[in-house]
Coordinates of N, CA and C in Angstrom, one line a residue:
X7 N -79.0 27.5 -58.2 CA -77.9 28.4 -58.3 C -77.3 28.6 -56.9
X8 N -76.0 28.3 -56.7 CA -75.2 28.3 -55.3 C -75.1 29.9 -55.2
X9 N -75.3 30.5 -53.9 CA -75.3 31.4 -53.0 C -73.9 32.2 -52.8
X10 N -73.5 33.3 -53.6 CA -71.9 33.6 -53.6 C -71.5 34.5 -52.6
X11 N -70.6 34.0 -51.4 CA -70.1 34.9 -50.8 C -69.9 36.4 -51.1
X12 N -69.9 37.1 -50.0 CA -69.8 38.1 -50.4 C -68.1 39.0 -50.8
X13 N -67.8 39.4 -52.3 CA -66.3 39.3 -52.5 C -66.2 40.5 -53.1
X14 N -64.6 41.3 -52.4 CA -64.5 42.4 -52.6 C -63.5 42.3 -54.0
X15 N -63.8 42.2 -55.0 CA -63.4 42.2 -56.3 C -62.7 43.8 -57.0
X16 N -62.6 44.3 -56.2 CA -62.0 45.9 -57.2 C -60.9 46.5 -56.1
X17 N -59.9 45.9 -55.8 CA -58.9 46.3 -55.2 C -58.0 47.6 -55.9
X18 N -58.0 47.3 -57.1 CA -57.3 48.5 -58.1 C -55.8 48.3 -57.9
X19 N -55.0 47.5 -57.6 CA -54.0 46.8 -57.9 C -53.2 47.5 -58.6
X20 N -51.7 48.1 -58.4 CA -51.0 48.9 -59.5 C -49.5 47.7 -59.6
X21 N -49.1 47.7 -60.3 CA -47.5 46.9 -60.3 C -46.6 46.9 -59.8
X22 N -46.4 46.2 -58.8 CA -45.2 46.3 -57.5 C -45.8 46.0 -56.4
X23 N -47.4 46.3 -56.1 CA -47.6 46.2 -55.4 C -47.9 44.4 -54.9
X24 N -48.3 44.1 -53.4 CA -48.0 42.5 -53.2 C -49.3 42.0 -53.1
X25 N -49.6 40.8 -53.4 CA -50.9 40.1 -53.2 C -50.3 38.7 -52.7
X26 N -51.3 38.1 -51.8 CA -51.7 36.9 -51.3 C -52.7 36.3 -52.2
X27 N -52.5 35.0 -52.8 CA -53.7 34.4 -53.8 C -54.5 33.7 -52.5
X28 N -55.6 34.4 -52.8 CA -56.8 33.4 -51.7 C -56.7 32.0 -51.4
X29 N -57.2 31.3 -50.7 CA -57.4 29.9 -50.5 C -58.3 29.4 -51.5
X30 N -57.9 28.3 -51.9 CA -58.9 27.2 -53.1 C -60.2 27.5 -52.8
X31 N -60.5 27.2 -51.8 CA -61.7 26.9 -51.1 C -62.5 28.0 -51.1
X32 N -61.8 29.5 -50.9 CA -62.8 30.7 -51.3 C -62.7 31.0 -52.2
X33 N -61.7 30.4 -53.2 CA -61.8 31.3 -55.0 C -62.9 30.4 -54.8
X34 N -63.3 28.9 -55.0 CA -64.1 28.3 -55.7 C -65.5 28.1 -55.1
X35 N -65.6 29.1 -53.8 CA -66.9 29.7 -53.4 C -67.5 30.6 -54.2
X36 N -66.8 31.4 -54.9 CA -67.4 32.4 -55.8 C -67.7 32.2 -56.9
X37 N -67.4 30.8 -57.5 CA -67.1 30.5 -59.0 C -68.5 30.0 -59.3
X38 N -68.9 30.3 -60.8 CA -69.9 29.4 -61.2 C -70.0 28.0 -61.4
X39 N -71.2 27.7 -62.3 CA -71.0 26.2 -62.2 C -70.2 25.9 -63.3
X40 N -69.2 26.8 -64.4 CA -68.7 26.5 -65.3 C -67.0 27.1 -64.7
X41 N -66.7 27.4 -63.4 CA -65.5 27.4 -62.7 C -65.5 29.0 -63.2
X42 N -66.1 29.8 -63.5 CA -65.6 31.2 -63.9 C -66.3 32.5 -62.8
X43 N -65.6 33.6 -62.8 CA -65.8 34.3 -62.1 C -66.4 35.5 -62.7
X44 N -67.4 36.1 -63.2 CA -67.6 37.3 -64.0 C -67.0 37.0 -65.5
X45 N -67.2 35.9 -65.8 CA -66.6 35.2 -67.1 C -65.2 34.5 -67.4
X46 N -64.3 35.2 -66.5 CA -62.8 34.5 -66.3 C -62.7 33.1 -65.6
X47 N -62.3 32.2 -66.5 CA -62.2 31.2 -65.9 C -61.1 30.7 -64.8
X48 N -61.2 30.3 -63.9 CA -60.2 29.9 -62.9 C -59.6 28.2 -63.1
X49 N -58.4 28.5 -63.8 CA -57.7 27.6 -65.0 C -57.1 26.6 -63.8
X50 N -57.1 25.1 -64.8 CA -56.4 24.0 -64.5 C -55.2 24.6 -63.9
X51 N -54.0 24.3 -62.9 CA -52.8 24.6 -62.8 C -52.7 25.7 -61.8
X52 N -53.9 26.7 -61.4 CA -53.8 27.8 -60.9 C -54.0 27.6 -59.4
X53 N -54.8 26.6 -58.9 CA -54.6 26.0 -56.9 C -53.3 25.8 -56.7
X54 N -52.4 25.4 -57.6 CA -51.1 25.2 -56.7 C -50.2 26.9 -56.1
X55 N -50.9 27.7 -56.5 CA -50.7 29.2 -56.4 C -51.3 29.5 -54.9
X56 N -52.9 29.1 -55.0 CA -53.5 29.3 -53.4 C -52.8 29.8 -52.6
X57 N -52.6 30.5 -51.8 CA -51.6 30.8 -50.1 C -50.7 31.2 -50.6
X58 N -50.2 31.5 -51.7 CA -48.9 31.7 -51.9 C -49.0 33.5 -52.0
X59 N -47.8 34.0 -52.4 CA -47.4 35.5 -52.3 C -46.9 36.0 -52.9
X60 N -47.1 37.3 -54.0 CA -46.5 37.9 -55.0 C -46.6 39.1 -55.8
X61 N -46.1 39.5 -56.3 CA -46.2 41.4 -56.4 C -46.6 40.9 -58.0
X62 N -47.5 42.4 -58.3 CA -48.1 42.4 -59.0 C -47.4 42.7 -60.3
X63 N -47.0 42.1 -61.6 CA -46.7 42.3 -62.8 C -47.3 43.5 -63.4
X64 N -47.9 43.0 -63.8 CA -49.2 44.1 -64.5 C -50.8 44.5 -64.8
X65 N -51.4 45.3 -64.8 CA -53.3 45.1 -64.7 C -53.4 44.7 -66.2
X66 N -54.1 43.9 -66.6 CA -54.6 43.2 -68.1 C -56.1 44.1 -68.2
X67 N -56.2 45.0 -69.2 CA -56.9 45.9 -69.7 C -57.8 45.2 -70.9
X68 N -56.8 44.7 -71.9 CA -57.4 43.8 -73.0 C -56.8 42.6 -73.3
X69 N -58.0 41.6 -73.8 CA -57.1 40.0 -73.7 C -58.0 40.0 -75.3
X70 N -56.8 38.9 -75.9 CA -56.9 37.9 -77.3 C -58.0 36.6 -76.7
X71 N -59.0 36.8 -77.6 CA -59.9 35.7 -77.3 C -59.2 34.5 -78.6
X72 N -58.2 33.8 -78.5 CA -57.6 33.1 -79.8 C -58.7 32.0 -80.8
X73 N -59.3 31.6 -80.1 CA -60.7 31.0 -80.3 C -61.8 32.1 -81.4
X74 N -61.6 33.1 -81.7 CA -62.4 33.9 -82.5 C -61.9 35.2 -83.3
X75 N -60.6 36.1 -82.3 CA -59.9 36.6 -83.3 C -60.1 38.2 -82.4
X76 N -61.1 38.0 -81.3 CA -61.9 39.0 -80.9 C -60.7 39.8 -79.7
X77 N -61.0 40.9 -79.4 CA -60.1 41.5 -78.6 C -61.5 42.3 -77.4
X78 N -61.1 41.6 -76.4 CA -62.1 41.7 -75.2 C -61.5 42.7 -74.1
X79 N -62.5 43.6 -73.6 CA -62.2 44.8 -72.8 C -62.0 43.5 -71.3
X80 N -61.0 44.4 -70.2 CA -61.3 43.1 -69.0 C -60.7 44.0 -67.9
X81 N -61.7 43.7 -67.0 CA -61.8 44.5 -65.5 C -61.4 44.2 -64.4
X82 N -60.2 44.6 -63.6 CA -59.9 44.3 -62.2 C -59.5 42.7 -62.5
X83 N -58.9 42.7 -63.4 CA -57.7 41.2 -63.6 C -56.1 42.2 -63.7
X84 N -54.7 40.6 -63.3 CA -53.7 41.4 -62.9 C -53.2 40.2 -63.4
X85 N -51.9 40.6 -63.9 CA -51.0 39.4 -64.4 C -49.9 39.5 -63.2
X86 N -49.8 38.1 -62.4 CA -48.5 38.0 -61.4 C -47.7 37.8 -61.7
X87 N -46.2 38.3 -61.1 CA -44.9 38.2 -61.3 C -43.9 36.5 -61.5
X88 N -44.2 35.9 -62.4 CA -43.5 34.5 -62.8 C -44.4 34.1 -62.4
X89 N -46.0 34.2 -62.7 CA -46.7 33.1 -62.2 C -47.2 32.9 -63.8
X90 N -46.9 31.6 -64.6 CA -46.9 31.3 -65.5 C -47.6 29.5 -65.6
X91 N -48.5 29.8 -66.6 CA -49.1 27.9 -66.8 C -47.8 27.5 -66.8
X92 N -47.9 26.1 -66.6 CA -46.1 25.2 -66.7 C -46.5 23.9 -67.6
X93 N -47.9 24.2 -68.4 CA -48.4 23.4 -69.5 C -49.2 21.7 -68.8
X94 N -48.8 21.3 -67.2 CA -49.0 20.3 -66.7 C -49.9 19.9 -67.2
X95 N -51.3 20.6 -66.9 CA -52.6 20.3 -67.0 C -53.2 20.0 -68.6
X96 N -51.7 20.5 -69.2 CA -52.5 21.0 -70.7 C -51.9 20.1 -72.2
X97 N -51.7 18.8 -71.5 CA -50.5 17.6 -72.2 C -48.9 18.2 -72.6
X98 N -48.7 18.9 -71.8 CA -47.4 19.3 -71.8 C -47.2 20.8 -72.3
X99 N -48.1 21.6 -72.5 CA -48.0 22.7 -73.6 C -46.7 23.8 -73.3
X100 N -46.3 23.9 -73.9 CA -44.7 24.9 -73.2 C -45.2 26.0 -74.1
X101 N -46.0 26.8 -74.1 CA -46.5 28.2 -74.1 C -45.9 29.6 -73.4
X102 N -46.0 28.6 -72.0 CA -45.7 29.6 -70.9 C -46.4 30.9 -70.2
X103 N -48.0 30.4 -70.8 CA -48.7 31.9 -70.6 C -49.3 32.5 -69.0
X104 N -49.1 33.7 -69.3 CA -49.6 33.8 -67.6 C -51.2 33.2 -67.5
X105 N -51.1 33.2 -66.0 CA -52.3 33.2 -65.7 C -53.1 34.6 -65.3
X106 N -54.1 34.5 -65.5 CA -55.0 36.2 -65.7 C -55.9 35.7 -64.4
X107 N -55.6 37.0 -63.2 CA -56.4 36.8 -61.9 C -56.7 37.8 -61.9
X108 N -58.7 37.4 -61.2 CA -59.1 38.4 -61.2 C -59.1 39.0 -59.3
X109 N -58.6 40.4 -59.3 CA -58.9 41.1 -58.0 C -59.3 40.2 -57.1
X110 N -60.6 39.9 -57.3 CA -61.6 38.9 -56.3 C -61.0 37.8 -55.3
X111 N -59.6 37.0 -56.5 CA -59.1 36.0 -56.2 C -58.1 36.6 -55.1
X112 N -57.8 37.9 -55.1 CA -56.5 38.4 -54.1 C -57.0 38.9 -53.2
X113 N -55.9 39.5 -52.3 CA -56.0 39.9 -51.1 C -54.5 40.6 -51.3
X114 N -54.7 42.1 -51.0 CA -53.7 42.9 -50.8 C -52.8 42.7 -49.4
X115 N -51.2 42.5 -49.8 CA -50.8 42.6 -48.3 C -49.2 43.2 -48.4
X116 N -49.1 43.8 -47.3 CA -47.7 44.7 -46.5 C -46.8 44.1 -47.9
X117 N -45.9 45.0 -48.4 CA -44.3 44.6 -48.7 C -43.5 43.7 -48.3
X118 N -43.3 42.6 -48.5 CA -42.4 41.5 -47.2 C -40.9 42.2 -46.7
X119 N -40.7 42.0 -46.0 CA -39.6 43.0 -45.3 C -38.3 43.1 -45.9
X120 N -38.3 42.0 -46.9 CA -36.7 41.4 -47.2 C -36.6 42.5 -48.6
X121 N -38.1 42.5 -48.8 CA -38.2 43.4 -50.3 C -37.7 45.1 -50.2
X122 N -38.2 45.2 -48.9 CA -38.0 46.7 -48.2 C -36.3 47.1 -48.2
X123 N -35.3 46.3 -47.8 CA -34.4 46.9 -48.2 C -33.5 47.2 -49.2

């Protein structure tokens, strides 16, 4: 079992506010050996986001497990503002679903300035 950095995972994130998605390299420091993080998986399509920058949509509270029918409680995950699968990874699927990030993956940062006025 790989040795997991140490990751501040409970930022408490509200909507509006801005995040930087971490680097590849330290989401997938924390990840198991099945790519998941406290059970969330860290999806095909979602590195091309790395470094990038974006205000927060909304906190995801409860998720559709579609695979069972089940409705799952879920902690310190955030849905980002038009960050949406684009199906690439998935033989084309035009769904359009967000991608579900957990805290861990972000890093809180300043308002960008252009947004301020």
């Amino acid at each position: 079992m790989k040795k997991m950095p140490p990751v501040e995972d409970v930022l408490n994130l509200k909507p509006g506010e801005w995040v930087e998605v971490k680097s590849e390299e330290q989401i997938r420091a924390a990840l198991d050996s099945n790519n998941t993080y406290k059970g969330l998986r860290f999806m095909a399509g979602m590195n091309k986001h790395c470094g990038r920058q974006y205000r927060v949509f909304k906190r995801l509270e409860v998720m559709l497990l579609e695979s069972t029918g089940e409705y799952r409680k879920v902690k310190n995950t955030v849905l980002l503002e038009g960050v949406m699968c684009d199906g690439s990874p998935f033989n084309g699927c035009g769904r359009s679903c967000f991608f579900y990030w957990r805290e861990a993956w972000l890093k809180r940062i300043p308002t960008p300035l252009e947004e301020k006025k």
